[in-house]
CSV table of C-alpha atoms in Angstrom, one decimal:
chain,number,residue,atom,x,y,z
Y,18,UNK,CA,-13.3,16.7,15.9
Y,19,UNK,CA,-14.5,18.4,19.1
Y,20,UNK,CA,-11.3,20.4,19.9
Y,21,UNK,CA,-7.7,20.9,19.0
Y,22,UNK,CA,-6.8,18.8,22.0
Y,23,UNK,CA,-8.5,15.8,20.3
Y,24,UNK,CA,-6.5,16.5,17.1
Y,25,UNK,CA,-3.2,16.7,19.0
Y,26,UNK,CA,-4.0,13.5,20.9
Y,27,UNK,CA,-4.7,11.7,17.6
Y,28,UNK,CA,-1.5,13.1,16.0
Y,29,UNK,CA,0.5,11.9,19.0
Y,30,UNK,CA,-0.8,8.4,18.7
Y,31,UNK,CA,0.0,8.3,15.0
Y,32,UNK,CA,3.5,9.7,15.6
Y,33,UNK,CA,4.2,7.2,18.4
Y,34,UNK,CA,3.1,4.3,16.2
Y,35,UNK,CA,5.2,5.6,13.4
Y,36,UNK,CA,8.3,5.8,15.6
Y,37,UNK,CA,7.6,2.3,17.0
Y,38,UNK,CA,7.4,0.9,13.5
Y,39,UNK,CA,10.5,2.8,12.5
Y,40,UNK,CA,12.4,0.9,15.3
Y,41,UNK,CA,10.9,-2.5,14.5
Y,42,UNK,CA,11.5,-2.1,10.8
Y,43,UNK,CA,15.1,-1.1,11.5
Y,44,UNK,CA,15.6,-4.2,13.7
Y,45,UNK,CA,14.3,-6.5,10.9
Y,46,UNK,CA,17.2,-8.0,8.9
Y,47,UNK,CA,17.1,-9.2,5.3
Y,48,UNK,CA,16.0,-12.8,5.3
Y,49,UNK,CA,14.7,-15.7,3.2
Y,50,UNK,CA,13.6,-14.6,-0.3
Y,51,UNK,CA,15.4,-11.2,0.1
Y,52,UNK,CA,18.8,-12.9,-0.4
Y,53,UNK,CA,17.7,-14.5,-3.7
Y,54,UNK,CA,16.3,-11.2,-5.0
Y,55,UNK,CA,19.4,-9.3,-4.2
Y,56,UNK,CA,21.0,-11.0,-7.2
Y,57,UNK,CA,18.4,-9.5,-9.6
Y,58,UNK,CA,18.1,-6.0,-8.3
Y,59,UNK,CA,19.9,-2.8,-9.5
Y,60,UNK,CA,19.8,0.9,-8.9
Y,61,UNK,CA,19.2,1.2,-12.7
Y,62,UNK,CA,15.4,1.6,-13.1
Y,63,UNK,CA,15.5,-0.1,-16.5
Y,64,UNK,CA,17.4,-3.1,-15.2
Y,65,UNK,CA,15.0,-3.4,-12.3
Y,66,UNK,CA,12.1,-3.3,-14.6
Y,67,UNK,CA,13.6,-6.1,-16.7
Y,68,UNK,CA,14.0,-8.2,-13.6
Y,69,UNK,CA,10.4,-7.6,-12.6
Y,70,UNK,CA,9.2,-8.4,-16.1
Y,71,UNK,CA,11.3,-11.6,-16.0
Y,72,UNK,CA,9.6,-12.7,-12.7
Y,73,UNK,CA,6.2,-11.7,-14.1
Y,74,UNK,CA,6.8,-14.1,-17.1
Y,75,UNK,CA,8.3,-17.0,-15.1
Y,76,UNK,CA,7.3,-16.8,-11.4
Y,77,UNK,CA,4.3,-14.7,-10.4
Y,78,UNK,CA,1.8,-12.1,-11.7
Y,79,UNK,CA,2.6,-9.7,-8.8
Y,80,UNK,CA,4.7,-7.4,-11.0
Y,81,UNK,CA,4.1,-4.1,-9.0
Y,82,UNK,CA,5.0,-5.6,-5.7
Y,83,UNK,CA,8.0,-7.3,-7.3
Y,84,UNK,CA,9.2,-3.9,-8.6
Y,85,UNK,CA,8.8,-2.3,-5.2
Y,86,UNK,CA,10.6,-5.2,-3.6
Y,87,UNK,CA,13.5,-4.9,-6.0
Y,88,UNK,CA,13.5,-1.1,-5.4
Y,89,UNK,CA,13.9,-1.3,-1.6
Y,90,UNK,CA,16.6,-4.0,-1.9
Y,91,UNK,CA,18.6,-1.9,-4.4
Y,92,UNK,CA,19.1,1.0,-2.0
Y,93,UNK,CA,20.5,1.4,1.5
Y,94,UNK,CA,18.4,0.0,4.4
Y,95,UNK,CA,17.3,3.4,5.6
Y,96,UNK,CA,15.1,3.8,2.5
Y,97,UNK,CA,13.0,0.8,3.4
Y,98,UNK,CA,13.2,1.6,7.1
Y,99,UNK,CA,11.6,5.0,6.4
Y,100,UNK,CA,9.1,4.0,3.7
Y,101,UNK,CA,7.7,1.0,5.5
Y,102,UNK,CA,6.5,2.9,8.6
Y,103,UNK,CA,5.0,5.5,6.3
Y,104,UNK,CA,3.0,2.8,4.5
Y,105,UNK,CA,1.9,1.3,7.8
Y,106,UNK,CA,0.8,4.7,8.9
Y,107,UNK,CA,-1.2,5.1,5.7
Y,108,UNK,CA,-2.8,1.7,6.3
Y,109,UNK,CA,-3.9,2.7,9.8
Y,110,UNK,CA,-5.2,6.1,8.6
Y,111,UNK,CA,-7.1,4.5,5.8
Y,112,UNK,CA,-8.8,2.1,8.2
Y,113,UNK,CA,-9.7,5.1,10.4
Y,114,UNK,CA,-11.1,6.9,7.3
Y,115,UNK,CA,-13.3,3.9,6.5
Y,116,UNK,CA,-14.6,4.0,10.1
Y,117,UNK,CA,-15.2,7.8,10.0
Y,118,UNK,CA,-17.1,7.6,6.8
Y,119,UNK,CA,-19.6,5.0,8.1
Y,120,UNK,CA,-20.1,6.7,11.5
Y,121,UNK,CA,-19.6,10.4,10.8
Y,122,UNK,CA,-17.5,10.3,14.0
Y,123,UNK,CA,-15.6,13.5,14.8
Y,124,UNK,CA,-15.5,13.5,18.6
Y,125,UNK,CA,-13.5,10.4,19.5
Y,126,UNK,CA,-10.9,10.3,16.7
Y,127,UNK,CA,-7.9,9.7,19.0
Y,128,UNK,CA,-9.7,6.8,20.8
Y,129,UNK,CA,-10.7,5.2,17.5
Y,130,UNK,CA,-7.2,5.5,16.1
Y,131,UNK,CA,-5.9,3.8,19.2
Y,132,UNK,CA,-8.4,1.0,18.6
Y,133,UNK,CA,-7.1,0.6,15.1
Y,134,UNK,CA,-3.5,0.2,16.2
Y,135,UNK,CA,-4.5,-2.2,19.0
Y,136,UNK,CA,-6.6,-4.3,16.7
Y,137,UNK,CA,-3.7,-4.6,14.1
Y,138,UNK,CA,-1.3,-5.6,16.8
Y,139,UNK,CA,-3.5,-8.1,18.7
Y,140,UNK,CA,-5.4,-9.7,15.8
Y,141,UNK,CA,-2.8,-9.9,13.0
Y,142,UNK,CA,-1.6,-13.5,13.0
Y,143,UNK,CA,1.9,-12.8,11.5
Y,144,UNK,CA,2.8,-9.2,12.5
Y,145,UNK,CA,6.5,-9.5,11.6
Y,146,UNK,CA,5.8,-11.6,8.6
Y,147,UNK,CA,3.4,-9.0,7.1
Y,148,UNK,CA,4.5,-5.6,8.3
Y,149,UNK,CA,8.2,-5.9,8.8
Y,150,UNK,CA,9.8,-8.4,6.4
Y,151,UNK,CA,10.7,-6.7,3.1
Y,152,UNK,CA,9.2,-9.4,0.8
Y,153,UNK,CA,5.9,-9.7,2.6
Y,154,UNK,CA,5.5,-6.0,3.4
Y,155,UNK,CA,5.9,-5.0,-0.2
Y,156,UNK,CA,3.5,-7.8,-1.3
Y,157,UNK,CA,0.8,-7.4,1.4
Y,158,UNK,CA,1.0,-4.2,3.4
Y,159,UNK,CA,2.0,-1.8,0.6
Y,160,UNK,CA,-0.5,-3.5,-1.9
Y,161,UNK,CA,-3.4,-3.3,0.6
Y,162,UNK,CA,-2.8,0.4,1.0
Y,163,UNK,CA,-3.3,0.8,-2.8
Y,164,UNK,CA,-6.3,-1.4,-2.7
Y,165,UNK,CA,-8.0,0.4,0.2
Y,166,UNK,CA,-7.3,3.8,-1.4
Y,167,UNK,CA,-8.8,2.7,-4.7
Y,168,UNK,CA,-11.9,1.3,-3.0
Y,169,UNK,CA,-12.5,4.3,-0.7
Y,170,UNK,CA,-14.5,6.5,-3.1
Y,171,UNK,CA,-17.0,3.7,-3.8
Y,172,UNK,CA,-17.4,2.8,-0.1
Y,173,UNK,CA,-17.9,6.5,0.7
Y,174,UNK,CA,-20.6,6.9,-1.9
Y,175,UNK,CA,-22.7,4.1,-0.5
Y,176,UNK,CA,-22.0,4.3,3.3
Y,177,UNK,CA,-21.3,8.0,3.9
Y,178,UNK,CA,-23.1,8.8,7.2
Y,179,UNK,CA,-23.6,12.5,6.6
Y,180,UNK,CA,-24.3,12.3,2.9
Y,181,UNK,CA,-22.1,12.9,-0.1
Y,182,UNK,CA,-20.0,16.0,0.0
Y,183,UNK,CA,-18.1,15.3,-3.2
Y,184,UNK,CA,-17.3,17.9,-5.9
Y,185,UNK,CA,-19.2,16.4,-8.9
Y,186,UNK,CA,-17.4,18.7,-11.3
Y,187,UNK,CA,-14.1,17.0,-10.3
Y,188,UNK,CA,-15.5,13.6,-11.1
Y,189,UNK,CA,-15.9,14.5,-14.8
Y,190,UNK,CA,-12.4,15.9,-15.4
Y,191,UNK,CA,-10.1,13.9,-17.5
Y,192,UNK,CA,-7.2,14.1,-15.1
Y,193,UNK,CA,-9.2,12.9,-12.1
Y,194,UNK,CA,-10.5,10.0,-14.2
Y,195,UNK,CA,-7.0,9.1,-15.3
Y,196,UNK,CA,-5.9,9.2,-11.6
Y,197,UNK,CA,-8.8,7.0,-10.6
Y,198,UNK,CA,-7.9,4.6,-13.4
Y,199,UNK,CA,-4.2,4.4,-12.4
Y,200,UNK,CA,-5.0,4.0,-8.8
Y,201,UNK,CA,-7.4,1.2,-9.7
Y,202,UNK,CA,-4.7,-0.6,-11.7
Y,203,UNK,CA,-2.4,-0.4,-8.7
Y,204,UNK,CA,-5.1,-1.6,-6.4
Y,205,UNK,CA,-6.0,-4.5,-8.6
Y,206,UNK,CA,-2.5,-5.5,-9.5
Y,207,UNK,CA,-1.4,-6.4,-6.0
Y,208,UNK,CA,-1.8,-9.7,-4.3
Y,209,UNK,CA,-4.4,-12.3,-5.4
Y,210,UNK,CA,-6.4,-12.4,-2.2
Y,211,UNK,CA,-6.4,-8.6,-1.7
Y,212,UNK,CA,-7.3,-8.0,-5.4
Y,213,UNK,CA,-10.0,-10.6,-5.4
Y,214,UNK,CA,-11.6,-9.1,-2.3
Y,215,UNK,CA,-11.5,-5.7,-3.9
Y,216,UNK,CA,-13.2,-7.0,-7.0
Y,217,UNK,CA,-15.9,-8.6,-4.8
Y,218,UNK,CA,-16.5,-5.2,-3.2
Y,219,UNK,CA,-16.6,-3.4,-6.6
Y,220,UNK,CA,-19.0,-6.0,-8.1
Y,221,UNK,CA,-21.3,-5.4,-5.1
Y,222,UNK,CA,-21.1,-1.7,-5.8
Y,223,UNK,CA,-22.1,-2.2,-9.4
Y,224,UNK,CA,-25.0,-4.5,-8.4
Y,225,UNK,CA,-26.1,-1.8,-5.9
Y,226,UNK,CA,-26.1,0.9,-8.7
Y,227,UNK,CA,-27.9,-1.5,-11.0
Y,228,UNK,CA,-30.6,-2.0,-8.3
Y,229,UNK,CA,-31.2,1.7,-7.6
Y,230,UNK,CA,-30.8,2.6,-11.2
Y,231,UNK,CA,-28.4,5.5,-10.6
Y,232,UNK,CA,-25.8,6.6,-13.0
Y,233,UNK,CA,-22.1,6.0,-12.2
Y,234,UNK,CA,-19.8,8.9,-12.7
Y,235,UNK,CA,-17.2,8.7,-15.4
Y,236,UNK,CA,-14.2,8.9,-13.0
Y,237,UNK,CA,-15.6,6.0,-10.9
Y,238,UNK,CA,-16.2,3.9,-14.1
Y,239,UNK,CA,-12.5,4.6,-15.0
Y,240,UNK,CA,-11.5,3.4,-11.6
Y,241,UNK,CA,-13.6,0.2,-11.9
Y,242,UNK,CA,-12.0,-0.5,-15.3
Y,243,UNK,CA,-8.5,0.0,-13.8
Y,244,UNK,CA,-9.3,-2.4,-10.9
Y,245,UNK,CA,-10.5,-5.1,-13.2
Y,246,UNK,CA,-7.6,-4.6,-15.6
Y,247,UNK,CA,-5.1,-4.7,-12.8
Y,248,UNK,CA,-6.7,-7.9,-11.4
Y,249,UNK,CA,-6.7,-9.5,-14.9
Y,250,UNK,CA,-3.0,-8.7,-15.3
Y,251,UNK,CA,-2.4,-10.3,-11.9
Y,252,UNK,CA,-4.6,-13.4,-12.2
Y,253,UNK,CA,-4.3,-14.3,-15.9
Y,254,UNK,CA,-0.5,-14.2,-16.0
Y,255,UNK,CA,0.7,-17.5,-17.5
Y,256,UNK,CA,3.4,-17.9,-14.8
Y,257,UNK,CA,0.6,-18.3,-12.2
Y,258,UNK,CA,-0.7,-21.4,-14.0
Y,259,UNK,CA,2.7,-22.9,-14.2
Y,260,UNK,CA,3.3,-22.2,-10.5
Y,261,UNK,CA,-0.1,-23.7,-9.6
Y,262,UNK,CA,0.7,-26.8,-11.7
Y,263,UNK,CA,3.9,-27.4,-9.7
Y,264,UNK,CA,1.9,-27.9,-6.5
Y,265,UNK,CA,1.0,-31.5,-5.7
Y,266,UNK,CA,-2.8,-31.8,-5.2
Y,267,UNK,CA,-5.5,-34.4,-5.5
Y,268,UNK,CA,-6.6,-35.0,-9.1
Y,269,UNK,CA,-10.2,-35.2,-8.1
Y,270,UNK,CA,-11.8,-31.7,-8.4
Y,271,UNK,CA,-14.2,-32.4,-5.6
Y,272,UNK,CA,-11.5,-33.6,-3.2
Y,273,UNK,CA,-9.1,-30.8,-4.2
Y,274,UNK,CA,-11.6,-28.0,-3.6
Y,275,UNK,CA,-13.0,-29.7,-0.5
Y,276,UNK,CA,-9.5,-29.7,0.9
Y,277,UNK,CA,-9.0,-26.1,0.1
Y,278,UNK,CA,-12.3,-25.1,1.7
Y,279,UNK,CA,-11.4,-27.1,4.8
Y,280,UNK,CA,-7.9,-25.4,4.8
Y,281,UNK,CA,-9.4,-21.9,4.7
Y,282,UNK,CA,-12.0,-22.8,7.4
Y,283,UNK,CA,-9.4,-24.3,9.7
Y,284,UNK,CA,-7.1,-21.3,9.6
Y,285,UNK,CA,-10.0,-18.8,9.7
Y,286,UNK,CA,-11.3,-20.4,12.9
Y,287,UNK,CA,-7.8,-20.4,14.3
Y,288,UNK,CA,-6.9,-16.8,13.6
Y,289,UNK,CA,-10.2,-14.9,13.2
Y,290,UNK,CA,-12.6,-16.5,15.7
Y,291,UNK,CA,-11.8,-13.9,18.4
Y,292,UNK,CA,-12.1,-10.7,16.3
Y,293,UNK,CA,-15.0,-12.0,14.2
Y,294,UNK,CA,-16.8,-13.3,17.3
Y,295,UNK,CA,-16.2,-10.0,19.1
Y,296,UNK,CA,-17.6,-8.1,16.2
Y,297,UNK,CA,-20.7,-10.2,16.1
Y,298,UNK,CA,-21.2,-9.8,19.9
Y,299,UNK,CA,-20.9,-6.0,19.7
Y,300,UNK,CA,-23.3,-5.9,16.8
Y,301,UNK,CA,-25.8,-7.9,18.8
Y,302,UNK,CA,-25.4,-5.6,21.8
Y,303,UNK,CA,-26.0,-2.5,19.6
Y,304,UNK,CA,-29.0,-4.0,17.9
Y,305,UNK,CA,-30.4,-5.0,21.2
Y,306,UNK,CA,-30.0,-1.5,22.6
Y,307,UNK,CA,-31.8,-0.1,19.5
Y,308,UNK,CA,-34.6,-2.7,20.1
Y,309,UNK,CA,-34.3,-4.1,16.6
Y,310,UNK,CA,-37.1,-6.6,16.2
Y,311,UNK,CA,-35.4,-8.8,13.6
Y,312,UNK,CA,-32.3,-9.3,11.5
Y,313,UNK,CA,-33.8,-7.2,8.7
Y,314,UNK,CA,-34.2,-4.2,10.9
Y,315,UNK,CA,-30.7,-4.6,12.3
Y,316,UNK,CA,-29.4,-4.8,8.7
Y,317,UNK,CA,-31.2,-1.6,7.7
Y,318,UNK,CA,-29.5,0.2,10.6
Y,319,UNK,CA,-26.0,-1.2,10.1
Y,320,UNK,CA,-25.5,-1.9,6.4
Y,321,UNK,CA,-21.8,-1.1,6.4
Y,322,UNK,CA,-21.1,-3.5,9.3
Y,323,UNK,CA,-23.0,-6.4,7.6
Y,324,UNK,CA,-21.4,-5.7,4.3
Y,325,UNK,CA,-17.9,-5.7,5.8
Y,326,UNK,CA,-18.6,-8.9,7.8
Y,327,UNK,CA,-19.7,-10.6,4.5
Y,328,UNK,CA,-16.6,-9.2,2.7
Y,329,UNK,CA,-14.4,-10.6,5.5
Y,330,UNK,CA,-15.8,-14.1,4.9
Y,331,UNK,CA,-15.3,-13.6,1.1
Y,332,UNK,CA,-11.7,-12.4,1.6
Y,333,UNK,CA,-10.9,-15.8,3.2
Y,334,UNK,CA,-12.6,-18.1,0.8
Y,335,UNK,CA,-11.4,-16.4,-2.4
Y,336,UNK,CA,-8.2,-18.3,-1.7
Y,337,UNK,CA,-10.1,-21.5,-2.5
Y,338,UNK,CA,-9.2,-20.9,-6.1
Y,339,UNK,CA,-5.4,-20.8,-5.2
Y,340,UNK,CA,-3.2,-23.8,-4.8
Y,341,UNK,CA,-0.9,-21.9,-2.5
Y,342,UNK,CA,-1.8,-20.6,0.9
Y,343,UNK,CA,0.0,-18.5,3.6
Y,344,UNK,CA,-1.1,-17.0,6.9
Y,345,UNK,CA,-0.2,-13.6,5.5
Y,346,UNK,CA,-3.4,-13.5,3.6
Y,347,UNK,CA,-5.2,-12.7,6.8
Y,348,UNK,CA,-4.1,-9.1,6.5
Y,349,UNK,CA,-7.3,-8.4,4.6
Y,350,UNK,CA,-9.8,-10.0,7.1
Y,351,UNK,CA,-7.9,-8.3,9.9
Y,352,UNK,CA,-8.2,-4.9,8.2
Y,353,UNK,CA,-11.9,-5.4,7.5
Y,354,UNK,CA,-12.7,-6.6,11.0
Y,355,UNK,CA,-10.7,-3.6,12.4
Y,356,UNK,CA,-13.0,-1.3,10.5
Y,357,UNK,CA,-16.1,-3.2,11.8
Y,358,UNK,CA,-14.8,-3.0,15.4
Y,359,UNK,CA,-14.1,0.7,15.0
Y,360,UNK,CA,-17.6,1.4,13.7
Y,361,UNK,CA,-19.1,-0.6,16.6
Y,362,UNK,CA,-17.0,1.1,19.2
Y,363,UNK,CA,-18.1,4.4,17.8
Y,364,UNK,CA,-21.7,3.4,18.1
Y,365,UNK,CA,-21.2,2.2,21.7
Y,366,UNK,CA,-19.6,5.5,22.7
Y,367,UNK,CA,-22.6,7.3,21.3
Y,368,UNK,CA,-25.1,5.1,23.1
Y,369,UNK,CA,-23.5,4.6,26.5
Y,370,UNK,CA,-22.4,8.1,27.4
Y,371,UNK,CA,-22.0,7.2,31.1
Y,372,UNK,CA,-19.4,4.5,30.3
Y,373,UNK,CA,-17.1,6.5,28.1
Y,374,UNK,CA,-14.6,7.2,30.8
Y,375,UNK,CA,-14.4,3.5,31.7
Y,376,UNK,CA,-14.0,2.6,28.0
Y,377,UNK,CA,-11.1,5.0,27.7
Y,378,UNK,CA,-9.4,3.5,30.7
Y,379,UNK,CA,-9.8,0.0,29.1
Y,380,UNK,CA,-8.2,1.2,25.9
Y,381,UNK,CA,-5.3,2.8,27.9
Y,382,UNK,CA,-4.7,-0.5,29.7
Y,383,UNK,CA,-4.7,-2.4,26.4
Y,384,UNK,CA,-2.4,0.2,25.0
Y,385,UNK,CA,0.0,-0.3,27.9
Y,386,UNK,CA,-0.1,-4.1,27.4
Y,387,UNK,CA,0.6,-3.5,23.7
Y,388,UNK,CA,3.5,-1.3,24.4
Y,389,UNK,CA,5.1,-3.8,26.8
Y,390,UNK,CA,4.7,-6.5,24.2
Y,391,UNK,CA,6.2,-4.4,21.4
Y,392,UNK,CA,9.2,-3.2,23.4
Y,393,UNK,CA,9.8,-6.7,24.8
Y,394,UNK,CA,9.8,-8.1,21.3
Y,395,UNK,CA,12.1,-5.3,20.1
Y,396,UNK,CA,14.6,-6.0,23.0
Y,397,UNK,CA,14.6,-9.8,22.7
Y,398,UNK,CA,14.8,-9.5,18.9
Y,399,UNK,CA,17.8,-7.3,19.1
Y,400,UNK,CA,19.5,-9.6,21.6
Y,401,UNK,CA,18.8,-12.9,19.7
Y,402,UNK,CA,18.8,-11.8,16.1
Y,403,UNK,CA,15.1,-12.7,15.7
Y,404,UNK,CA,11.9,-10.6,15.8
Y,405,UNK,CA,8.3,-11.4,16.6
Y,406,UNK,CA,6.7,-13.7,14.1
Y,407,UNK,CA,3.8,-15.2,16.0
Y,408,UNK,CA,2.8,-17.7,13.3
Y,409,UNK,CA,4.7,-19.0,10.3
Y,410,UNK,CA,4.2,-21.2,7.3
Y,411,UNK,CA,7.7,-22.6,7.8
Y,412,UNK,CA,8.6,-25.5,10.0
Y,413,UNK,CA,10.1,-25.0,13.4
Y,414,UNK,CA,13.7,-25.5,12.3
Y,415,UNK,CA,13.3,-22.8,9.6
Y,416,UNK,CA,11.6,-20.6,12.1
Y,417,UNK,CA,14.6,-20.7,14.5
Y,418,UNK,CA,16.9,-19.5,11.7
Y,419,UNK,CA,14.6,-17.2,9.9
Y,420,UNK,CA,16.2,-14.0,11.2
Y,421,UNK,CA,19.8,-15.3,11.7
Y,422,UNK,CA,20.9,-15.4,8.1
């Protein structure tokens, strides 16, 4: 970073966002599935583990998120009200870290962090349903934090702008390898869509290493094994097949998967057209400024952006193999597109020096609009017993009562 002033500005943005999430989380009551899970939770860790194992065997493979969910329900509300903003902060900081790695950006950290928070607010389809509701937050927000943390070393190795600065001696230690393995298991054993997207990224990493014929460190191989093991424990759980079998679908394989592809395409166009389109427009502007003659030259200059855009598309269509679908799965495309937009904004700030002040004013205006929306939502939610839930998988009657139980 250029100065201490920039560091303080960045810390102020993070602190303000943390306090805001603290307020919003505190205003979000227990609702829907939370009531059902209250019957199975306990302050006794062994009893909680038994309940999580029961759900793993009968309901879903998401055992880690189920355990976290049971944990926050077992203790007073302030425990979740504190942990959830911390996880949201970790999520935003990880996104910023992905941006910084690809750009080497040190000068505009506060501005890029503001862009991260603005993107998460404006482009997340179900903000309350992903980041505030206990059930969804433990299953999506908390799990994507583990997934992004486990994928960060591999991303950094390939796309680090200023080269690798890692301590190679650390990569060979047993304890570091064990930590990478355990983090990989946590990252892989999350939610189906998040874990599948992580696996696509890791497979791409392995193909990249196979192509350049470079040896993978022992600790990173341990992390890869952990990710694949966690994903296998999630996907291959027998309860998942029983749950999928309970969903009424067309018996024709062609019609069934045709419907699923159409389903993903419809909701992707509905929710991701603006951020994805904006990312593509900014990429074109940057490539045009660099006078790239063709797509290949643009790809060579912006490999991280093209990789993340491709991974965004993959993160949507991995749900083709799932009978169920919820708008909350768009947490992963939103996170990936936020990284892309951050990288592109960093490039624009580097190219158009004369317009930096105007760009900062624009971010301030958007930030003010975001603050007005957030505090209006908090006030009306407190008065009516509801909280912002822009889109929902439930019908309108359920939506009206979702936060009144």
